[in-house]
């Protein structure tokens, strides 16, 4: 049974989320503020995914997300926000979140997003133990889901890893945003194409010497992206 951290300061909403996660076979770990959530993550290193409310009484959900990623954790992260402004979606993704759900949300929508992310994070379980993909200065290891550039390990989220795997397996192939969204986020993902752009921007910050003039992950204007090395 996979553990899901539920960070939500409103008891009624948290209870609603917890009940529905339990009904769908997950083990919820509850937290009512950011500091408690970070403590619960340290206490439960086997947590698979975190649902993070943005508006909190102490530190906001974006800061919790930043600290989780700064620790090197690769757990799945879904932001829960009552706001629908574009800046909140972009901020969540840029701080390391994998997805976002806007309140109010239905039980079916939330559990579908959780199920989809859990599936994506486990999608490479059948890879060969020693399988590696190399491209220029990059070496991707699908056994431990890591990426090295010039023999130096880069810290990636699981979505960033899946993006790198997709591109490095398809060198020189121009892929549309729709193709990328389907390959990495899955057929049942109901988010926006903007999700691809924001994650590409975040990935470039880690792999490119100059993210504004990308050498490896290039833009195909009006279409999508390609691995150009």
Short mmCIF file of C-alpha atoms in Angstrom, two decimals:
data_model
loop_
_atom_site.label_atom_id
_atom_site.label_comp_id
_atom_site.label_asym_id
_atom_site.label_seq_id
_atom_site.Cartn_x
_atom_site.Cartn_y
_atom_site.Cartn_z
CA UNK A 1 0.00 0.00 0.00
CA UNK A 2 1.61 3.27 -1.15
CA UNK A 3 1.86 6.13 1.32
CA UNK A 4 0.55 9.54 0.25
CA UNK A 5 1.34 12.69 2.25
CA UNK A 6 -1.68 15.00 2.48
CA UNK A 7 -0.70 18.56 3.44
CA UNK A 8 -3.88 20.58 3.90
CA UNK A 9 -4.65 23.01 6.73
CA UNK A 10 -8.44 22.89 6.38
CA UNK A 11 -9.66 19.83 8.36
CA UNK A 12 -12.78 19.26 6.26
CA UNK A 13 -10.87 19.23 2.98
CA UNK A 14 -8.08 17.10 4.44
CA UNK A 15 -10.60 14.57 5.78
CA UNK A 16 -12.34 14.48 2.39
CA UNK A 17 -9.05 13.79 0.60
CA UNK A 18 -7.91 11.18 3.14
CA UNK A 19 -11.18 9.23 2.96
CA UNK A 20 -11.05 9.05 -0.82
CA UNK A 21 -7.40 8.01 -0.89
CA UNK A 22 -8.13 5.19 1.56
CA UNK A 23 -11.06 4.06 -0.59
CA UNK A 24 -8.65 3.79 -3.51
CA UNK A 25 -6.08 1.67 -1.69
CA UNK A 26 -3.60 4.29 -0.50
CA UNK A 27 -2.26 4.97 2.99
CA UNK A 28 -2.62 8.70 3.73
CA UNK A 29 -0.19 10.50 6.04
CA UNK A 30 -1.77 13.73 7.31
CA UNK A 31 -0.16 17.13 7.97
CA UNK A 32 -1.85 20.43 8.77
CA UNK A 33 1.12 22.74 8.17
CA UNK A 34 4.34 22.87 6.22
CA UNK A 35 6.77 22.10 9.02
CA UNK A 36 4.76 19.08 10.12
CA UNK A 37 4.73 17.85 6.53
CA UNK A 38 8.51 18.06 6.28
CA UNK A 39 8.84 16.20 9.58
CA UNK A 40 6.46 13.48 8.38
CA UNK A 41 8.48 13.06 5.20
CA UNK A 42 11.64 12.58 7.23
CA UNK A 43 9.87 10.10 9.49
CA UNK A 44 8.35 8.19 6.54
CA UNK A 45 11.01 7.90 3.82
CA UNK A 46 8.78 5.43 1.94
CA UNK A 47 6.18 8.09 1.08
CA UNK A 48 5.54 7.81 -2.67
CA UNK A 49 3.70 11.04 -3.37
CA UNK A 50 2.78 14.32 -1.68
CA UNK A 51 -0.35 16.43 -2.10
CA UNK A 52 0.64 19.98 -1.09
CA UNK A 53 -1.84 22.75 -0.41
CA UNK A 54 -0.46 26.12 -1.50
CA UNK A 55 -2.02 28.41 1.13
CA UNK A 56 -0.78 27.40 4.58
CA UNK A 57 -0.49 29.11 7.99
CA UNK A 58 3.32 28.82 8.25
CA UNK A 59 5.33 28.22 5.07
CA UNK A 60 3.43 27.92 1.81
CA UNK A 61 3.20 24.82 -0.33
CA UNK A 62 5.69 26.19 -2.86
CA UNK A 63 8.35 26.45 -0.16
CA UNK A 64 7.58 22.93 1.05
CA UNK A 65 7.99 21.73 -2.53
CA UNK A 66 11.33 23.58 -2.86
CA UNK A 67 12.65 22.00 0.35
CA UNK A 68 11.57 18.53 -0.73
CA UNK A 69 13.42 18.89 -4.03
CA UNK A 70 16.43 20.51 -2.36
CA UNK A 71 16.74 17.40 -0.18
CA UNK A 72 17.12 15.29 -3.31
CA UNK A 73 13.78 13.54 -2.88
CA UNK A 74 12.21 12.23 -6.10
CA UNK A 75 8.71 11.61 -4.75
CA UNK A 76 5.76 12.68 -6.85
CA UNK A 77 4.32 16.08 -5.96
CA UNK A 78 0.86 17.43 -6.79
CA UNK A 79 0.00 21.00 -5.76
CA UNK A 80 -3.51 21.75 -4.45
CA UNK A 81 -4.50 25.36 -5.02
CA UNK A 82 -7.66 27.41 -4.69
CA UNK A 83 -6.28 29.81 -7.28
CA UNK A 84 -6.59 29.35 -11.02
CA UNK A 85 -4.14 32.07 -12.09
CA UNK A 86 -1.50 30.99 -14.58
CA UNK A 87 1.33 32.24 -12.32
CA UNK A 88 0.40 29.75 -9.58
CA UNK A 89 0.54 26.83 -12.00
CA UNK A 90 3.89 27.94 -13.39
CA UNK A 91 5.32 28.61 -9.92
CA UNK A 92 4.31 25.16 -8.69
CA UNK A 93 5.89 23.41 -11.66
CA UNK A 94 9.06 25.50 -11.54
CA UNK A 95 9.58 24.71 -7.85
CA UNK A 96 9.54 21.00 -8.65
CA UNK A 97 5.90 19.88 -8.65
CA UNK A 98 4.82 17.24 -11.16
CA UNK A 99 1.18 18.27 -11.45
CA UNK A 100 -1.45 20.58 -9.96
CA UNK A 101 -5.16 20.33 -9.13
CA UNK A 102 -7.31 23.43 -8.70
CA UNK A 103 -9.91 23.59 -5.93
CA UNK A 104 -12.72 22.72 -5.86
CA UNK A 105 -11.95 19.29 -7.25
CA UNK A 106 -13.98 16.09 -7.36
CA UNK A 107 -12.84 12.84 -5.69
CA UNK A 108 -12.63 11.22 -9.13
CA UNK A 109 -10.40 13.97 -10.52
CA UNK A 110 -7.98 13.90 -7.59
CA UNK A 111 -7.65 10.12 -7.41
CA UNK A 112 -7.22 9.95 -11.20
CA UNK A 113 -4.32 12.43 -10.98
CA UNK A 114 -2.77 10.49 -8.09
CA UNK A 115 -3.18 7.14 -9.89
CA UNK A 116 -1.68 8.56 -13.09
CA UNK A 117 1.36 10.03 -11.35
CA UNK A 118 1.99 6.84 -9.36
CA UNK A 119 1.90 4.86 -12.62
CA UNK A 120 4.29 7.28 -14.33
CA UNK A 121 6.79 7.14 -11.49
CA UNK A 122 6.87 3.36 -11.68
CA UNK A 123 6.90 3.12 -15.46
CA UNK A 124 10.55 2.02 -15.72
CA UNK A 125 10.35 -0.84 -13.24
CA UNK A 126 10.82 -3.42 -16.02
CA UNK A 127 13.99 -1.86 -17.50
CA UNK A 128 17.06 -4.05 -17.74
CA UNK A 129 19.26 -3.80 -14.60
CA UNK A 130 22.29 -2.37 -16.40
CA UNK A 131 20.57 -0.41 -19.18
CA UNK A 132 22.22 2.90 -19.96
CA UNK A 133 21.65 5.54 -22.64
CA UNK A 134 24.48 7.86 -23.63
CA UNK A 135 24.36 11.02 -25.72
CA UNK A 136 27.27 13.44 -25.90
CA UNK A 137 28.26 14.35 -22.33
CA UNK A 138 25.12 12.72 -20.87
CA UNK A 139 24.67 9.25 -19.41
CA UNK A 140 21.20 8.13 -18.34
CA UNK A 141 20.91 5.06 -16.11
CA UNK A 142 17.43 3.54 -16.12
CA UNK A 143 18.15 1.13 -13.28
CA UNK A 144 18.57 3.86 -10.68
CA UNK A 145 16.89 6.59 -12.77
CA UNK A 146 19.85 8.96 -12.70
CA UNK A 147 21.49 11.35 -15.15
CA UNK A 148 25.15 12.35 -15.35
CA UNK A 149 26.70 15.13 -17.39
CA UNK A 150 30.47 14.96 -17.81
CA UNK A 151 30.47 12.30 -15.04
CA UNK A 152 28.70 14.66 -12.63
CA UNK A 153 25.33 13.60 -11.21
CA UNK A 154 22.43 15.98 -11.88
CA UNK A 155 19.45 16.13 -9.52
CA UNK A 156 16.26 15.45 -11.44
CA UNK A 157 12.64 15.05 -10.45
CA UNK A 158 10.95 11.92 -11.76
CA UNK A 159 9.16 13.91 -14.47
CA UNK A 160 12.47 15.47 -15.55
CA UNK A 161 14.00 12.00 -15.68
CA UNK A 162 11.13 10.73 -17.86
CA UNK A 163 11.55 13.72 -20.18
CA UNK A 164 15.28 13.06 -20.53
CA UNK A 165 14.63 9.38 -21.20
CA UNK A 166 12.09 10.24 -23.90
CA UNK A 167 14.42 12.68 -25.66
CA UNK A 168 17.58 10.60 -25.37
CA UNK A 169 15.75 7.57 -26.79
CA UNK A 170 14.63 9.70 -29.75
CA UNK A 171 17.65 11.81 -30.81
CA UNK A 172 16.95 14.25 -33.61
CA UNK A 173 13.22 13.54 -33.64
CA UNK A 174 10.98 16.58 -33.42
CA UNK A 175 8.18 15.87 -30.95
CA UNK A 176 5.07 17.94 -30.54
CA UNK A 177 3.91 19.14 -27.15
CA UNK A 178 0.95 16.78 -27.49
CA UNK A 179 3.28 13.83 -28.14
CA UNK A 180 5.44 14.73 -25.15
CA UNK A 181 2.45 15.20 -22.86
CA UNK A 182 1.04 11.81 -23.87
CA UNK A 183 4.38 9.98 -23.55
CA UNK A 184 5.38 11.41 -20.16
CA UNK A 185 2.14 12.33 -18.42
CA UNK A 186 -0.09 9.65 -19.97
CA UNK A 187 -3.29 9.47 -22.01
CA UNK A 188 -5.48 10.27 -19.03
CA UNK A 189 -3.68 13.49 -18.06
CA UNK A 190 -6.10 16.41 -18.24
CA UNK A 191 -3.61 19.22 -17.70
CA UNK A 192 -2.55 21.90 -20.17
CA UNK A 193 0.17 21.90 -22.83
CA UNK A 194 1.79 24.68 -20.78
CA UNK A 195 2.86 21.91 -18.40
CA UNK A 196 5.31 20.67 -21.05
CA UNK A 197 6.81 24.11 -21.62
CA UNK A 198 7.34 24.81 -17.93
CA UNK A 199 8.99 21.44 -17.31
CA UNK A 200 11.24 21.89 -20.35
CA UNK A 201 12.25 25.29 -19.01
CA UNK A 202 13.04 23.76 -15.62
CA UNK A 203 15.00 20.89 -17.19
CA UNK A 204 17.09 23.26 -19.30
CA UNK A 205 18.19 25.08 -16.15
CA UNK A 206 19.82 21.81 -15.06
CA UNK A 207 21.31 20.46 -18.29
CA UNK A 208 22.24 23.49 -20.40
CA UNK A 209 25.24 25.77 -19.89
CA UNK A 210 23.04 28.65 -21.08
CA UNK A 211 19.32 27.82 -20.79
CA UNK A 212 18.45 30.83 -22.97
CA UNK A 213 20.56 29.39 -25.81
CA UNK A 214 20.00 25.63 -25.45
CA UNK A 215 22.54 23.36 -27.10
CA UNK A 216 20.92 20.00 -26.43
CA UNK A 217 17.18 20.38 -25.82
CA UNK A 218 16.14 22.68 -28.64
CA UNK A 219 12.83 24.26 -29.61
CA UNK A 220 11.08 23.42 -32.86
CA UNK A 221 9.19 26.67 -33.27
CA UNK A 222 5.44 26.34 -33.58
CA UNK A 223 5.62 22.59 -32.95
CA UNK A 224 7.54 21.31 -29.94
CA UNK A 225 11.05 20.19 -28.99
CA UNK A 226 13.83 17.81 -29.99
CA UNK A 227 17.05 16.38 -28.59
CA UNK A 228 19.49 18.03 -30.92
CA UNK A 229 22.86 16.61 -29.90
#
